Amino acid sequence: VGTSRYESYRTECGPMSNSKDPNPLKATNCIRISSGFDDSSQQYKREQHLRGVPRPEKEKKTPPKIKSAKQAPRNGTPASFLDSDEELSQRLTQMSLNALNAKIDAFTDDVPLDAQTTELSLLQQEQHVEEETDSSELFSTDWVPSSTTTSSTFVHTRTSPFRKCSSSGEVDECVRICRNLSAEAQRDNEVLWNLQAQHERTRGAIKRATAEKEREEARARRVDLTFEMHFDNILRKLVQSVKPLPSLTTLLQKQLAQNAEGIPCTAKNKELLPLQDEDRQEISIALEGADQRELLADKWGITLRRSDMRTLRPLTWLNDEVINFYISMVSERSKLPGLPSVYNFNSFFMEKLRPQGPKAVLRWTRKSGNLFQKYAYIVIPCNVNKSHWTVAIVDVKRKRVEYYDSLYPGGRDMLEKVLDWVELEWTTKAPEDPFDRTEWTIKPALDTEPHQNNSCDCGIFTCITTSWRVQEKELRFTQADMEYFRKRAVLEIINTTLL
């Protein structure tokens, strides 16, 4: 036992005595003398242990406070064998260098370790771009550590872009260069983001300028149209002062009688005939009567009472009964000879088509036959979000789906839904004639079409637009004509016919 301890201490601490006597007691003396122990009790305890005498139990003592590295025991080794503060600092520095070199080795194998390895990857990319820079002292694409030499020996190869750091100064320089490159990359990204933002702002400015130009052109066209409309009104008043015209009520009653014989209206400028005193009296009775439940019109399964007719007063929203009744009159008038045939749905068709799809409304036309062979136009009034009236019209002859909105341009989502229904209806009613969707076009609402200037005339705009469009007339009316069209609609609904 003594010899093994003697050899272990001799290997770690070097030769402690010139005596080569393998006597355990002498080896113990050599250990004691070389270690600096002079306490006789320590010598006595070791001699007793070597003679086989059992060691008494040790008392538990509180370990002394460590004041310096020389006083700190390490694995039972005496304090004299510990490193000094300077040696400990050198050891820690070498450990840091070894750790950094290990990370560089891992980096060369494409294994990202941490933020420092990421910074080194930036240096690698920079080195490939600038191979002839002055930074070759720290980073070289031609030098890597050899596996058969020490950490300070290098061999010439082309497998690694770095060489290992051999001092703390090189470590600091490496980190500094990495941080500088990261900062430059961040600045380049900021410049790129600023350029992209500037590009988006330029595109937005061009788009706004284009839209403003289109609005100016539309405004100029509306001004010209308004002037023409006022000029026509003045001419009509002059003609009426020379040769009085019959009242609109008289013309409607005459047309109702002619509908049974299939004779269309032949009056000139029938779309904007002026109102007479007789007409104003009829309108006042219909709107200002006392009984709100009085029935004023009942046809096509739609009943209109005075409470419904009162929605035709100025600055009032039209309800769905008035819209559906007026669109039905448009469809009824198309049965006269010389006019394009029209098929109309009510306002609930689009309310079901839009959220549920075309299959949900396929049964609505099961008794109507092939609509695309019997009719020239299919009219679909739309109540958008139950707060705004628009209309979609399917022009079968031109294979086009049109959308008219007096407040907002656009409406492509509505048109796509209608076109989906057209495709399903076509393939269901005419399977022998394949439907080619590419032949169909869509026309969204435009700014150049008649436009309302308030939030309550969308309903009357929808009615008049539908009436004029299916007659293939130019939409030459404006916001100033809406009060007249409201009063005229009262007379047309009472007589259940259109001119």
Short mmCIF file of C-alpha atoms in Angstrom, two decimals:
data_model
loop_
_atom_site.label_atom_id
_atom_site.label_comp_id
_atom_site.label_asym_id
_atom_site.label_seq_id
_atom_site.Cartn_x
_atom_site.Cartn_y
_atom_site.Cartn_z
CA VAL A 1 0.00 0.00 0.00
CA GLY A 2 2.78 2.41 0.92
CA THR A 3 4.69 1.69 -2.29
CA SER A 4 1.62 2.39 -4.47
CA ARG A 5 1.04 5.71 -2.71
CA TYR A 6 4.70 6.53 -3.02
CA GLU A 7 4.65 5.87 -6.78
CA SER A 8 1.43 7.89 -7.31
CA TYR A 9 2.81 10.94 -5.49
CA ARG A 10 6.13 10.55 -7.23
CA THR A 11 4.38 10.48 -10.64
CA GLU A 12 2.30 13.58 -9.90
CA CYS A 13 4.76 15.68 -7.85
CA GLY A 14 8.10 14.44 -9.16
CA PRO A 15 10.91 12.74 -7.19
CA MET A 16 10.59 13.55 -3.50
CA SER A 17 13.68 11.81 -2.15
CA ASN A 18 16.91 10.22 -3.35
CA SER A 19 16.16 7.12 -1.28
CA LYS A 20 15.19 4.13 -3.41
CA ASP A 21 14.37 1.95 -0.40
CA PRO A 22 10.96 0.35 -1.01
CA ASN A 23 10.34 0.27 2.72
CA PRO A 24 6.83 1.65 3.25
CA LEU A 25 7.90 3.55 6.33
CA LYS A 26 10.69 5.28 4.48
CA ALA A 27 8.30 6.06 1.58
CA THR A 28 5.96 7.62 4.09
CA ASN A 29 8.78 9.71 5.49
CA CYS A 30 9.67 10.84 1.98
CA ILE A 31 6.07 11.87 1.34
CA ARG A 32 5.92 13.68 4.68
CA ILE A 33 9.22 15.47 4.16
CA SER A 34 8.48 16.42 0.52
CA SER A 35 5.00 17.61 1.36
CA GLY A 36 6.18 19.76 4.21
CA PHE A 37 4.39 17.91 7.06
CA ASP A 38 6.21 18.20 10.39
CA ASP A 39 3.37 17.15 12.63
CA SER A 40 4.35 13.98 14.56
CA SER A 41 0.71 12.98 14.92
CA GLN A 42 0.37 12.75 11.15
CA GLN A 43 3.43 10.51 11.00
CA TYR A 44 2.09 8.33 13.79
CA LYS A 45 -1.27 7.90 12.03
CA ARG A 46 0.34 6.87 8.77
CA GLU A 47 2.63 4.35 10.52
CA GLN A 48 -0.33 2.86 12.37
CA HIS A 49 -2.21 2.58 9.08
CA LEU A 50 0.67 0.79 7.38
CA ARG A 51 0.96 -1.69 10.26
CA GLY A 52 -2.72 -2.62 9.80
CA VAL A 53 -4.06 -0.87 12.90
CA PRO A 54 -7.71 0.22 12.22
CA ARG A 55 -8.15 4.00 11.89
CA PRO A 56 -10.42 5.63 14.49
CA GLU A 57 -13.58 7.35 13.32
CA LYS A 58 -13.07 10.99 12.31
CA GLU A 59 -15.03 13.74 13.90
CA LYS A 60 -17.11 15.89 11.59
CA LYS A 61 -15.63 19.33 11.40
CA THR A 62 -16.84 22.41 9.65
CA PRO A 63 -14.65 23.08 6.60
CA PRO A 64 -12.56 26.22 6.93
CA LYS A 65 -13.43 29.27 4.87
CA ILE A 66 -11.41 29.59 1.69
CA LYS A 67 -9.67 32.91 1.41
CA SER A 68 -7.48 32.24 -1.61
CA ALA A 69 -6.74 29.63 -4.20
CA LYS A 70 -3.72 28.39 -2.26
CA GLN A 71 -5.90 27.50 0.75
CA ALA A 72 -8.58 25.64 -1.24
CA PRO A 73 -8.27 21.84 -0.97
CA ARG A 74 -8.86 19.95 -4.22
CA ASN A 75 -9.82 16.26 -3.99
CA GLY A 76 -7.94 15.92 -0.73
CA THR A 77 -4.68 17.26 -2.19
CA PRO A 78 -2.66 19.51 0.13
CA ALA A 79 -2.84 23.21 -0.52
CA SER A 80 0.77 23.40 -1.57
CA PHE A 81 -0.01 21.39 -4.71
CA LEU A 82 -2.72 23.88 -5.96
CA ASP A 83 -2.11 26.45 -8.70
CA SER A 84 -1.49 30.04 -7.84
CA ASP A 85 -3.87 32.82 -8.94
CA GLU A 86 -1.76 33.55 -12.00
CA GLU A 87 -1.59 29.88 -12.97
CA LEU A 88 -5.37 29.56 -12.52
CA SER A 89 -5.97 32.55 -14.80
CA GLN A 90 -3.73 31.05 -17.47
CA ARG A 91 -5.55 27.74 -17.17
CA LEU A 92 -8.97 29.41 -17.65
CA THR A 93 -7.70 31.38 -20.64
CA GLN A 94 -6.43 28.19 -22.26
CA MET A 95 -9.80 26.50 -21.59
CA SER A 96 -11.59 29.36 -23.32
CA LEU A 97 -9.29 29.08 -26.32
CA ASN A 98 -9.87 25.34 -26.50
CA ALA A 99 -13.65 25.84 -26.34
CA LEU A 100 -13.56 28.45 -29.14
CA ASN A 101 -11.37 26.20 -31.30
CA ALA A 102 -13.78 23.32 -30.71
CA LYS A 103 -16.64 25.53 -31.90
CA ILE A 104 -14.66 26.45 -35.02
CA ASP A 105 -14.12 22.75 -35.71
CA ALA A 106 -17.83 22.13 -35.34
CA PHE A 107 -18.55 25.10 -37.63
CA THR A 108 -16.39 23.66 -40.39
CA ASP A 109 -18.64 20.55 -40.24
CA ASP A 110 -21.74 22.81 -40.85
CA VAL A 111 -23.06 22.40 -37.31
CA PRO A 112 -24.44 25.74 -35.98
CA LEU A 113 -23.73 26.02 -32.28
CA ASP A 114 -24.56 29.49 -31.04
CA ALA A 115 -24.51 33.18 -31.90
CA GLN A 116 -20.70 33.22 -32.09
CA THR A 117 -20.74 30.43 -34.70
CA THR A 118 -23.34 32.43 -36.66
CA GLU A 119 -21.01 35.42 -36.66
CA LEU A 120 -18.20 33.20 -37.91
CA SER A 121 -20.45 32.06 -40.78
CA LEU A 122 -20.81 35.70 -41.81
CA LEU A 123 -17.03 35.97 -41.84
CA GLN A 124 -16.85 32.87 -44.02
CA GLN A 125 -19.20 34.43 -46.58
CA GLU A 126 -17.21 37.69 -46.50
CA GLN A 127 -13.97 35.76 -47.02
CA HIS A 128 -15.32 34.10 -50.19
CA VAL A 129 -16.23 37.51 -51.62
CA GLU A 130 -13.00 39.29 -50.65
CA GLU A 131 -10.24 36.67 -50.87
CA GLU A 132 -7.50 39.25 -51.36
CA THR A 133 -8.18 41.47 -48.33
CA ASP A 134 -5.75 42.24 -45.54
CA SER A 135 -7.64 40.07 -43.06
CA SER A 136 -5.76 36.96 -44.18
CA GLU A 137 -3.74 37.11 -40.96
CA LEU A 138 -6.79 36.05 -38.97
CA PHE A 139 -8.83 34.14 -41.53
CA SER A 140 -7.35 32.12 -44.37
CA THR A 141 -8.99 29.71 -46.79
CA ASP A 142 -5.71 27.84 -47.04
CA TRP A 143 -4.91 26.88 -43.41
CA VAL A 144 -6.53 24.45 -40.99
CA PRO A 145 -5.12 22.68 -37.90
CA SER A 146 -3.55 19.31 -38.55
CA SER A 147 -5.00 16.35 -36.68
CA THR A 148 -1.50 14.95 -36.10
CA THR A 149 0.09 18.11 -34.71
CA THR A 150 -0.43 20.42 -31.81
CA SER A 151 -2.90 23.29 -31.76
CA SER A 152 -0.19 25.75 -32.84
CA THR A 153 0.94 23.74 -35.91
CA PHE A 154 -0.87 24.12 -39.25
CA VAL A 155 -0.86 22.32 -42.59
CA HIS A 156 -1.73 23.69 -46.05
CA THR A 157 -5.12 22.47 -47.31
CA ARG A 158 -8.35 23.80 -48.92
CA THR A 159 -10.99 22.33 -46.61
CA SER A 160 -11.46 25.03 -43.95
CA PRO A 161 -11.93 28.81 -44.22
CA PHE A 162 -10.51 29.52 -40.78
CA ARG A 163 -7.47 28.91 -38.68
CA LYS A 164 -7.68 28.50 -34.93
CA CYS A 165 -7.13 31.34 -32.54
CA SER A 166 -3.98 30.98 -30.43
CA SER A 167 -4.33 33.95 -28.06
CA SER A 168 -6.93 36.03 -26.29
CA GLY A 169 -6.05 39.02 -28.52
CA GLU A 170 -7.01 37.09 -31.63
CA VAL A 171 -10.26 36.01 -29.95
CA ASP A 172 -11.18 39.64 -29.24
CA GLU A 173 -10.27 40.65 -32.77
CA CYS A 174 -12.37 37.80 -34.18
CA VAL A 175 -15.40 38.78 -32.14
CA ARG A 176 -14.96 42.45 -33.07
CA ILE A 177 -14.83 41.70 -36.80
CA CYS A 178 -17.86 39.41 -36.52
CA ARG A 179 -19.86 42.10 -34.77
CA ASN A 180 -18.84 44.69 -37.36
CA LEU A 181 -19.97 42.42 -40.17
CA SER A 182 -23.26 41.75 -38.40
CA ALA A 183 -23.82 45.48 -37.98
CA GLU A 184 -23.07 46.08 -41.66
CA ALA A 185 -25.51 43.35 -42.65
CA GLN A 186 -28.18 44.89 -40.42
CA ARG A 187 -27.59 48.31 -41.99
CA ASP A 188 -27.87 46.79 -45.47
CA ASN A 189 -31.19 45.18 -44.48
CA GLU A 190 -32.47 48.50 -43.20
CA VAL A 191 -31.53 50.18 -46.49
CA LEU A 192 -33.32 47.43 -48.40
CA TRP A 193 -36.44 47.79 -46.24
CA ASN A 194 -36.43 51.56 -46.80
CA LEU A 195 -36.16 51.08 -50.55
CA GLN A 196 -39.04 48.61 -50.52
CA ALA A 197 -41.18 50.98 -48.46
CA GLN A 198 -40.36 53.84 -50.84
CA HIS A 199 -41.32 51.64 -53.78
CA GLU A 200 -44.67 50.79 -52.17
CA ARG A 201 -45.33 54.46 -51.46
CA THR A 202 -44.55 55.33 -55.09
CA ARG A 203 -46.90 52.64 -56.35
CA GLY A 204 -49.62 53.87 -54.00
CA ALA A 205 -49.16 57.44 -55.19
CA ILE A 206 -49.41 56.36 -58.85
CA LYS A 207 -52.53 54.33 -58.09
CA ARG A 208 -54.17 57.23 -56.26
CA ALA A 209 -53.31 59.62 -59.08
CA THR A 210 -54.82 57.25 -61.64
CA ALA A 211 -57.99 56.82 -59.60
CA GLU A 212 -58.28 60.58 -59.15
CA LYS A 213 -57.92 61.10 -62.90
CA GLU A 214 -60.64 58.55 -63.58
CA ARG A 215 -62.94 60.25 -61.05
CA GLU A 216 -62.32 63.62 -62.68
CA GLU A 217 -63.20 62.19 -66.08
CA ALA A 218 -66.34 60.56 -64.69
CA ARG A 219 -67.30 63.81 -62.97
CA ALA A 220 -66.86 65.72 -66.23
CA ARG A 221 -69.05 63.22 -68.08
CA ARG A 222 -71.73 63.49 -65.38
CA VAL A 223 -71.65 67.28 -65.68
CA ASP A 224 -72.16 67.05 -69.44
CA LEU A 225 -74.95 64.53 -68.95
CA THR A 226 -76.66 66.73 -66.36
CA PHE A 227 -76.52 69.69 -68.73
CA GLU A 228 -78.10 67.60 -71.50
CA MET A 229 -80.82 66.38 -69.15
CA HIS A 230 -81.68 69.91 -68.02
CA PHE A 231 -81.70 71.08 -71.63
CA ASP A 232 -84.15 68.30 -72.53
CA ASN A 233 -86.41 69.27 -69.62
CA ILE A 234 -86.47 72.86 -70.78
CA LEU A 235 -87.39 71.78 -74.30
CA ARG A 236 -90.19 69.55 -73.01
CA LYS A 237 -91.63 72.40 -70.94
CA LEU A 238 -91.55 74.70 -73.96
CA VAL A 239 -93.29 72.08 -76.10
CA GLN A 240 -95.87 71.46 -73.39
CA SER A 241 -96.61 75.20 -73.14
CA VAL A 242 -97.42 75.22 -76.87
CA LYS A 243 -99.15 71.81 -77.04
CA PRO A 244 -100.14 70.36 -73.64
CA LEU A 245 -99.35 66.66 -73.12
CA PRO A 246 -101.67 64.18 -71.43
CA SER A 247 -101.00 63.30 -67.80
CA LEU A 248 -98.84 60.33 -66.90
CA THR A 249 -101.80 58.71 -65.16
CA THR A 250 -103.79 58.84 -68.39
CA LEU A 251 -100.95 57.31 -70.36
CA LEU A 252 -100.50 54.49 -67.84
CA GLN A 253 -104.18 53.62 -67.89
CA LYS A 254 -104.13 53.62 -71.68
CA GLN A 255 -101.04 51.41 -71.72
CA LEU A 256 -102.66 48.96 -69.30
CA ALA A 257 -105.49 48.50 -71.75
CA GLN A 258 -103.06 48.09 -74.65
CA ASN A 259 -101.07 45.40 -72.81
CA ALA A 260 -103.98 43.00 -73.17
CA GLU A 261 -103.85 43.54 -76.93
CA GLY A 262 -100.08 43.31 -77.07
CA ILE A 263 -99.48 46.90 -78.17
CA PRO A 264 -96.36 48.61 -76.76
CA CYS A 265 -96.20 52.26 -75.76
CA THR A 266 -95.45 54.62 -78.63
CA ALA A 267 -95.11 57.90 -76.69
CA LYS A 268 -91.96 59.90 -77.38
CA ASN A 269 -89.54 60.54 -74.52
CA LYS A 270 -91.67 58.27 -72.35
CA GLU A 271 -88.87 57.84 -69.79
CA LEU A 272 -89.01 61.47 -68.60
CA LEU A 273 -92.55 62.65 -69.17
CA PRO A 274 -93.40 65.61 -66.90
CA LEU A 275 -95.96 65.25 -64.11
CA GLN A 276 -99.30 67.05 -64.36
CA ASP A 277 -101.60 68.26 -61.59
CA GLU A 278 -103.67 65.10 -61.90
CA ASP A 279 -100.55 63.02 -61.34
CA ARG A 280 -99.54 64.95 -58.24
CA GLN A 281 -103.00 64.52 -56.75
CA GLU A 282 -102.88 60.74 -57.26
CA ILE A 283 -99.43 60.57 -55.66
CA SER A 284 -100.57 62.57 -52.64
CA ILE A 285 -103.58 60.29 -52.07
CA ALA A 286 -101.41 57.16 -52.29
CA LEU A 287 -98.75 58.37 -49.88
CA GLU A 288 -100.63 60.55 -47.39
CA GLY A 289 -103.74 58.48 -46.74
CA ALA A 290 -104.76 57.74 -43.19
CA ASP A 291 -105.05 53.96 -43.39
CA GLN A 292 -101.57 52.51 -43.45
CA ARG A 293 -102.89 48.99 -44.05
CA GLU A 294 -104.89 49.88 -47.14
CA LEU A 295 -104.10 47.59 -50.07
CA LEU A 296 -102.87 49.57 -53.08
CA ALA A 297 -101.44 46.84 -55.36
CA ASP A 298 -101.70 43.04 -55.47
CA LYS A 299 -100.14 41.11 -58.34
CA TRP A 300 -97.54 38.36 -59.00
CA GLY A 301 -98.00 37.16 -55.45
CA ILE A 302 -96.82 40.49 -54.02
CA THR A 303 -99.09 42.79 -52.01
CA LEU A 304 -98.29 46.44 -51.42
CA ARG A 305 -99.98 48.51 -48.77
CA ARG A 306 -99.75 52.18 -48.04
CA SER A 307 -97.01 51.55 -45.46
CA ASP A 308 -94.93 49.98 -48.27
CA MET A 309 -95.68 52.80 -50.69
CA ARG A 310 -94.55 55.38 -48.17
CA THR A 311 -90.97 54.10 -48.66
CA LEU A 312 -91.12 55.88 -52.04
CA ARG A 313 -91.15 59.26 -50.34
CA PRO A 314 -87.95 61.31 -50.74
CA LEU A 315 -84.91 60.33 -48.65
CA THR A 316 -86.45 56.98 -47.64
CA TRP A 317 -85.10 53.45 -48.12
CA LEU A 318 -87.19 51.22 -50.39
CA ASN A 319 -88.21 47.90 -48.87
CA ASP A 320 -87.96 44.53 -50.60
CA GLU A 321 -91.69 44.40 -51.53
CA VAL A 322 -91.44 47.58 -53.59
CA ILE A 323 -88.22 46.40 -55.27
CA ASN A 324 -89.63 42.99 -56.15
CA PHE A 325 -92.90 44.49 -57.43
CA TYR A 326 -91.12 46.99 -59.69
CA ILE A 327 -88.75 44.33 -61.12
CA SER A 328 -91.80 42.15 -61.81
CA MET A 329 -93.36 45.01 -63.79
CA VAL A 330 -90.16 45.19 -65.84
CA SER A 331 -90.43 41.48 -66.60
CA GLU A 332 -94.14 41.81 -67.47
CA ARG A 333 -93.51 44.66 -69.90
CA SER A 334 -90.92 42.55 -71.77
CA LYS A 335 -93.73 40.27 -72.96
CA LEU A 336 -94.83 42.95 -75.41
CA PRO A 337 -93.66 42.50 -79.01
CA GLY A 338 -90.47 44.24 -80.01
CA LEU A 339 -88.91 44.16 -76.53
CA PRO A 340 -86.21 41.76 -75.22
CA SER A 341 -87.65 39.04 -72.97
CA VAL A 342 -86.74 39.28 -69.29
CA TYR A 343 -86.81 36.72 -66.46
CA ASN A 344 -86.46 38.00 -62.91
CA PHE A 345 -85.77 36.54 -59.50
CA ASN A 346 -86.81 38.18 -56.27
CA SER A 347 -84.38 39.69 -53.77
CA PHE A 348 -84.21 36.47 -51.71
CA PHE A 349 -82.46 34.57 -54.52
CA MET A 350 -79.10 36.26 -54.00
CA GLU A 351 -79.45 36.06 -50.20
CA LYS A 352 -79.41 32.28 -50.55
CA LEU A 353 -77.03 31.97 -53.51
CA ARG A 354 -74.21 34.00 -52.00
CA PRO A 355 -73.64 32.07 -48.74
CA GLN A 356 -74.81 28.57 -49.78
CA GLY A 357 -73.76 28.27 -53.40
CA PRO A 358 -75.62 27.52 -56.67
CA LYS A 359 -76.93 24.10 -55.61
CA ALA A 360 -79.06 25.74 -52.91
CA VAL A 361 -81.10 27.66 -55.55
CA LEU A 362 -81.16 25.06 -58.32
CA ARG A 363 -84.77 24.09 -57.55
CA TRP A 364 -85.97 27.67 -58.00
CA THR A 365 -86.13 27.18 -61.80
CA ARG A 366 -87.31 23.57 -61.99
CA LYS A 367 -90.63 24.65 -63.64
CA SER A 368 -89.17 27.43 -65.81
CA GLY A 369 -87.43 25.31 -68.42
CA ASN A 370 -84.20 26.39 -70.09
CA LEU A 371 -83.86 30.08 -69.20
CA PHE A 372 -81.00 30.63 -71.62
CA GLN A 373 -83.11 29.64 -74.61
CA LYS A 374 -86.28 31.52 -73.63
CA TYR A 375 -84.99 34.85 -72.28
CA ALA A 376 -82.54 37.54 -73.34
CA TYR A 377 -81.94 38.92 -69.83
CA ILE A 378 -82.05 37.46 -66.33
CA VAL A 379 -82.41 40.04 -63.56
CA ILE A 380 -81.25 39.34 -59.99
CA PRO A 381 -81.83 42.14 -57.44
CA CYS A 382 -79.31 42.06 -54.57
CA ASN A 383 -79.75 43.31 -51.03
CA VAL A 384 -76.12 43.65 -49.91
CA ASN A 385 -75.85 43.13 -46.14
CA LYS A 386 -79.55 44.08 -45.94
CA SER A 387 -78.59 47.74 -46.20
CA HIS A 388 -77.82 48.48 -49.88
CA TRP A 389 -79.64 47.66 -53.13
CA THR A 390 -77.80 46.61 -56.29
CA VAL A 391 -78.67 44.47 -59.32
CA ALA A 392 -76.95 41.76 -61.37
CA ILE A 393 -78.10 41.24 -64.97
CA VAL A 394 -77.21 38.21 -67.10
CA ASP A 395 -77.00 39.16 -70.77
CA VAL A 396 -77.53 35.78 -72.42
CA LYS A 397 -76.97 36.97 -75.98
CA ARG A 398 -73.60 38.58 -75.26
CA LYS A 399 -72.67 35.92 -72.65
CA ARG A 400 -71.91 38.56 -70.07
CA VAL A 401 -72.78 39.04 -66.42
CA GLU A 402 -73.18 42.71 -65.44
CA TYR A 403 -73.32 44.35 -62.04
CA TYR A 404 -74.74 47.80 -61.29
CA ASP A 405 -74.07 49.58 -58.02
CA SER A 406 -74.91 53.27 -57.65
CA LEU A 407 -72.67 53.72 -54.61
CA TYR A 408 -69.58 51.47 -54.83
CA PRO A 409 -67.67 50.34 -57.95
CA GLY A 410 -66.66 46.69 -58.16
CA GLY A 411 -68.79 43.67 -57.24
CA ARG A 412 -66.66 40.90 -58.74
CA ASP A 413 -67.49 38.53 -55.87
CA MET A 414 -71.20 38.87 -56.69
CA LEU A 415 -70.52 38.27 -60.38
CA GLU A 416 -68.49 35.14 -59.69
CA LYS A 417 -71.35 33.72 -57.63
CA VAL A 418 -73.85 34.48 -60.40
CA LEU A 419 -71.55 32.94 -63.01
CA ASP A 420 -71.27 29.78 -60.88
CA TRP A 421 -75.06 29.54 -60.90
CA VAL A 422 -75.17 30.15 -64.67
CA GLU A 423 -72.74 27.28 -65.21
CA LEU A 424 -74.70 24.86 -63.02
CA GLU A 425 -78.05 25.92 -64.51
CA TRP A 426 -76.68 25.59 -68.03
CA THR A 427 -75.22 22.10 -67.50
CA THR A 428 -78.43 20.96 -65.77
CA LYS A 429 -80.96 22.24 -68.31
CA ALA A 430 -78.85 21.76 -71.46
CA PRO A 431 -76.38 18.88 -70.91
CA GLU A 432 -76.07 18.32 -74.67
CA ASP A 433 -74.53 21.81 -75.07
CA PRO A 434 -71.26 21.96 -73.06
CA PHE A 435 -70.78 25.14 -71.04
CA ASP A 436 -67.55 27.01 -71.79
CA ARG A 437 -66.80 29.42 -68.98
CA THR A 438 -64.04 31.12 -70.97
CA GLU A 439 -66.65 32.48 -73.40
CA TRP A 440 -68.39 34.40 -70.61
CA THR A 441 -67.24 37.77 -69.31
CA ILE A 442 -68.08 39.86 -66.27
CA LYS A 443 -68.63 43.61 -66.03
CA PRO A 444 -68.34 45.09 -62.53
CA ALA A 445 -69.91 48.37 -61.49
CA LEU A 446 -68.15 51.45 -62.86
CA ASP A 447 -67.68 55.02 -61.70
CA THR A 448 -68.90 56.31 -65.05
CA GLU A 449 -72.42 54.93 -64.50
CA PRO A 450 -75.21 56.86 -62.72
CA HIS A 451 -74.10 57.53 -59.19
CA GLN A 452 -76.05 58.46 -56.07
CA ASN A 453 -74.98 61.33 -53.82
CA ASN A 454 -76.71 60.16 -50.63
CA SER A 455 -77.26 56.94 -48.70
CA CYS A 456 -80.97 56.36 -49.37
CA ASP A 457 -81.54 56.38 -53.15
CA CYS A 458 -79.90 53.04 -53.96
CA GLY A 459 -83.30 51.32 -54.27
CA ILE A 460 -84.75 53.70 -56.87
CA PHE A 461 -81.42 53.68 -58.74
CA THR A 462 -81.67 49.87 -58.92
CA CYS A 463 -85.21 49.98 -60.29
CA ILE A 464 -84.55 52.61 -62.96
CA THR A 465 -81.23 51.06 -64.00
CA THR A 466 -82.92 47.69 -64.52
CA SER A 467 -85.81 49.22 -66.48
CA TRP A 468 -83.54 51.16 -68.84
CA ARG A 469 -80.86 48.46 -69.23
CA VAL A 470 -83.20 45.67 -70.40
CA GLN A 471 -84.62 48.09 -72.98
CA GLU A 472 -80.99 48.60 -74.11
CA LYS A 473 -81.20 52.33 -73.50
CA GLU A 474 -78.31 54.51 -72.43
CA LEU A 475 -78.33 55.26 -68.71
CA ARG A 476 -78.78 59.03 -68.98
CA PHE A 477 -80.20 59.90 -65.59
CA THR A 478 -78.58 61.49 -62.53
CA GLN A 479 -79.15 62.04 -58.83
CA ALA A 480 -81.28 65.11 -59.65
CA ASP A 481 -83.89 62.88 -61.33
CA MET A 482 -84.47 60.58 -58.36
CA GLU A 483 -87.28 62.63 -56.82
CA TYR A 484 -89.14 62.52 -60.13
CA PHE A 485 -88.60 58.75 -60.49
CA ARG A 486 -89.91 58.14 -56.96
CA LYS A 487 -93.16 59.96 -57.74
CA ARG A 488 -93.47 58.26 -61.09
CA ALA A 489 -92.92 54.84 -59.47
CA VAL A 490 -95.93 55.50 -57.22
CA LEU A 491 -98.17 55.99 -60.27
CA GLU A 492 -96.70 52.97 -62.09
CA ILE A 493 -97.21 50.68 -59.10
CA ILE A 494 -100.81 51.84 -58.58
CA ASN A 495 -101.59 51.10 -62.24
CA THR A 496 -99.38 47.90 -62.20
CA THR A 497 -97.71 48.73 -65.51
CA LEU A 498 -94.79 50.56 -67.08
CA LEU A 499 -94.67 52.64 -70.22
#
